[in-house]
mmCIF file of C-alpha atoms in Angstrom:
data_model
loop_
_atom_site.group_PDB
_atom_site.id
_atom_site.type_symbol
_atom_site.label_atom_id
_atom_site.label_comp_id
_atom_site.label_asym_id
_atom_site.label_seq_id
_atom_site.Cartn_x
_atom_site.Cartn_y
_atom_site.Cartn_z
ATOM 1 C CA MET A 15 -26.502 116.677 102.642
ATOM 2 C CA ASN A 16 -26.573 113.595 104.909
ATOM 3 C CA ALA A 17 -28.710 111.745 102.349
ATOM 4 C CA ARG A 18 -26.119 112.378 99.635
ATOM 5 C CA LEU A 19 -23.304 111.275 101.929
ATOM 6 C CA GLY A 20 -25.224 108.064 102.781
ATOM 7 C CA ILE A 21 -25.831 107.288 99.100
ATOM 8 C CA LEU A 22 -22.172 108.002 98.301
ATOM 9 C CA GLN A 23 -20.997 105.661 101.079
ATOM 10 C CA LYS A 24 -23.310 102.890 99.852
ATOM 11 C CA PHE A 25 -22.054 103.375 96.291
ATOM 12 C CA GLN A 26 -18.410 103.202 97.451
ATOM 13 C CA ALA A 27 -19.132 100.034 99.485
ATOM 14 C CA TRP A 28 -20.793 98.464 96.462
ATOM 15 C CA MET A 29 -17.810 99.335 94.210
ATOM 16 C CA MET A 30 -15.385 97.871 96.773
ATOM 17 C CA ALA A 31 -17.445 94.667 96.957
ATOM 18 C CA LEU A 32 -17.223 94.277 93.173
ATOM 19 C CA GLY A 33 -13.433 94.302 93.314
ATOM 20 C CA SER A 34 -13.033 91.883 96.233
ATOM 21 C CA LYS A 35 -12.924 88.100 96.029
ATOM 22 C CA PRO A 36 -15.935 86.160 97.290
ATOM 23 C CA THR A 37 -15.482 84.662 100.738
ATOM 24 C CA GLU A 38 -17.318 81.417 99.929
ATOM 25 C CA PRO A 39 -16.439 79.117 97.025
ATOM 26 C CA PRO A 40 -19.237 78.512 94.511
ATOM 27 C CA PRO A 41 -21.391 75.453 95.267
ATOM 28 C CA VAL A 42 -20.256 72.201 93.674
ATOM 29 C CA PRO A 43 -22.984 70.309 91.776
ATOM 30 C CA THR A 44 -23.957 67.162 93.654
ATOM 31 C CA GLN A 45 -25.609 65.334 90.755
ATOM 32 C CA PRO A 46 -23.572 62.504 89.240
ATOM 33 C CA GLN A 47 -22.200 63.027 85.744
ATOM 34 C CA GLU A 48 -24.586 61.699 83.136
ATOM 35 C CA GLN A 49 -23.183 58.877 81.036
ATOM 36 C CA PRO A 50 -23.415 59.065 77.264
ATOM 37 C CA LEU A 51 -25.785 56.650 75.553
ATOM 38 C CA PHE A 52 -24.126 53.686 73.821
ATOM 39 C CA LYS A 53 -25.590 53.346 70.308
ATOM 40 C CA LEU A 54 -26.289 49.716 69.418
ATOM 41 C CA SER A 55 -24.977 48.437 66.091
ATOM 42 C CA ARG A 56 -28.274 46.528 65.600
ATOM 43 C CA LEU A 57 -31.686 47.299 66.987
ATOM 44 C CA MET A 58 -32.707 45.083 69.908
ATOM 45 C CA VAL A 59 -36.321 43.908 70.135
ATOM 46 C CA ALA A 60 -38.088 44.272 73.477
ATOM 47 C CA ILE A 61 -41.654 43.733 74.630
ATOM 48 C CA ALA A 62 -43.073 46.459 76.870
ATOM 49 C CA CYS A 63 -46.042 45.758 79.109
ATOM 50 C CA PRO A 64 -47.425 47.100 82.398
ATOM 51 C CA PRO A 65 -45.568 45.751 85.469
ATOM 52 C CA GLY A 66 -46.662 42.290 86.580
ATOM 53 C CA ARG A 67 -48.487 41.521 83.328
ATOM 54 C CA ARG A 68 -47.215 38.666 81.156
ATOM 55 C CA GLY A 69 -48.710 39.219 77.746
ATOM 56 C CA GLY A 70 -50.332 41.591 75.354
ATOM 57 C CA GLY A 71 -47.442 44.018 75.425
ATOM 58 C CA LEU A 72 -46.220 46.185 72.611
ATOM 59 C CA GLN A 73 -43.036 45.792 70.619
ATOM 60 C CA VAL A 74 -40.281 48.407 70.937
ATOM 61 C CA MET A 75 -36.918 48.557 69.195
ATOM 62 C CA VAL A 76 -34.052 49.606 71.501
ATOM 63 C CA ASP A 77 -31.450 51.687 69.651
ATOM 64 C CA ALA A 78 -29.257 53.129 72.447
ATOM 65 C CA LEU A 79 -28.751 52.634 76.168
ATOM 66 C CA ASN A 80 -26.558 53.207 79.184
ATOM 67 C CA GLU A 81 -26.825 52.042 82.785
ATOM 68 C CA GLU A 82 -29.612 54.518 83.595
ATOM 69 C CA GLN A 83 -31.530 55.140 80.351
ATOM 70 C CA ILE A 84 -32.797 53.430 77.211
ATOM 71 C CA THR A 85 -33.965 55.031 73.972
ATOM 72 C CA CYS A 86 -36.274 53.123 71.668
ATOM 73 C CA LYS A 87 -38.687 53.356 68.760
ATOM 74 C CA SER A 88 -42.263 52.112 68.766
ATOM 75 C CA ARG A 89 -45.151 51.933 66.326
ATOM 76 C CA GLU A 90 -47.612 52.513 69.150
ATOM 77 C CA LEU A 91 -47.768 55.664 71.232
ATOM 78 C CA LEU A 92 -46.265 55.530 74.722
ATOM 79 C CA LYS A 93 -47.425 57.967 77.409
ATOM 80 C CA GLU A 94 -44.995 60.103 79.385
ATOM 81 C CA GLY A 95 -44.861 59.010 83.031
ATOM 82 C CA GLU A 96 -46.178 55.521 82.218
ATOM 83 C CA LYS A 97 -44.462 52.657 84.051
ATOM 84 C CA LEU A 98 -43.599 49.607 81.963
ATOM 85 C CA GLU A 99 -41.576 46.442 82.190
ATOM 86 C CA LEU A 100 -39.255 45.670 79.259
ATOM 87 C CA ALA A 101 -38.674 42.013 78.491
ATOM 88 C CA MET A 102 -35.670 41.455 76.237
ATOM 89 C CA LEU A 103 -32.915 39.031 75.398
ATOM 90 C CA MET A 104 -29.475 40.543 75.983
ATOM 91 C CA GLN A 105 -26.601 38.637 74.406
ATOM 92 C CA GLY A 106 -24.126 37.545 77.039
ATOM 93 C CA VAL A 107 -26.582 38.238 79.874
ATOM 94 C CA GLY A 108 -29.759 36.338 78.979
ATOM 95 C CA HIS A 109 -33.477 37.068 79.181
ATOM 96 C CA VAL A 110 -34.222 39.987 81.513
ATOM 97 C CA ARG A 111 -37.184 42.065 82.670
ATOM 98 C CA ILE A 112 -36.334 45.695 83.386
ATOM 99 C CA PRO A 113 -38.769 48.139 85.048
ATOM 100 C CA VAL A 114 -38.772 51.531 83.291
ATOM 101 C CA ARG A 115 -40.669 54.823 83.288
ATOM 102 C CA VAL A 116 -41.361 56.695 80.039
ATOM 103 C CA GLU A 117 -39.477 59.980 80.366
ATOM 104 C CA TRP A 118 -40.146 61.583 76.968
ATOM 105 C CA VAL A 119 -41.825 60.784 73.635
ATOM 106 C CA LEU A 120 -41.198 62.251 70.172
ATOM 107 C CA LEU A 121 -44.038 61.747 67.718
ATOM 108 C CA SER A 122 -43.366 60.841 64.097
ATOM 109 C CA SER A 123 -45.290 59.410 61.181
ATOM 110 C CA PHE A 124 -42.552 56.757 60.763
ATOM 111 C CA GLY A 125 -42.589 55.515 64.376
ATOM 112 C CA HIS A 126 -42.416 57.190 67.741
ATOM 113 C CA SER A 127 -39.142 57.639 69.653
ATOM 114 C CA ALA A 128 -39.103 57.404 73.430
ATOM 115 C CA GLY A 129 -36.667 57.831 76.288
ATOM 116 C CA LEU A 130 -37.029 55.373 79.152
ATOM 117 C CA GLN A 131 -35.600 55.866 82.633
ATOM 118 C CA ILE A 132 -34.633 52.571 84.292
ATOM 119 C CA GLU A 133 -36.062 52.111 87.780
ATOM 120 C CA HIS A 134 -33.253 50.083 89.324
ATOM 121 C CA ASP A 135 -33.041 47.524 92.032
ATOM 122 C CA ASP A 136 -29.751 45.751 92.842
ATOM 123 C CA GLN A 137 -30.268 43.041 90.222
ATOM 124 C CA THR A 138 -31.157 45.329 87.305
ATOM 125 C CA ARG A 139 -28.249 47.684 88.085
ATOM 126 C CA GLU A 140 -25.842 44.738 87.940
ATOM 127 C CA ILE A 141 -27.417 43.452 84.697
ATOM 128 C CA MET A 142 -27.183 46.832 82.955
ATOM 129 C CA THR A 143 -23.604 47.417 84.138
ATOM 130 C CA THR A 144 -22.570 43.983 82.855
ATOM 131 C CA TYR A 145 -24.316 44.453 79.503
ATOM 132 C CA VAL A 146 -22.925 47.954 78.892
ATOM 133 C CA ASN A 147 -19.410 46.685 79.724
ATOM 134 C CA LEU A 148 -19.856 43.813 77.273
ATOM 135 C CA LEU A 149 -20.983 46.261 74.565
ATOM 136 C CA GLN A 150 -18.120 48.661 75.178
ATOM 137 C CA ASN A 151 -15.549 45.846 75.052
ATOM 138 C CA ASN A 152 -17.263 44.349 71.984
ATOM 139 C CA SER A 153 -17.389 40.965 73.705
ATOM 140 C CA ARG A 154 -21.079 40.056 73.753
ATOM 141 C CA GLY A 155 -22.114 36.390 73.870
#
């Protein structure tokens, strides 16, 4: 009889807990909101090579970007996790070298697509912020 009474009390406590409000608010996500990619009206040519190397890179075509990420197309296969340095001419900003890490690759017979995560320092963050603002305001060079 005591076992039934104990089970009944636990069941009642559980039912009461379902109807009460939680004492703690749900945790708030701490990650910053991800910015949407800005699609370029024309593809931008960039040369990707290993960091510190000045030649023999491969050509990629940048099609969208934001301050943290770049998407591009390439004839040659990029490897996920690979660190590269993109050299490109940004209208209104000038010639820049941006360190990136290959985040993802989609294979295709027409050219491979890749997502690049920018590995910022103070200078590259300022460059990308300036360039994205110029693109959004349609006031490049």
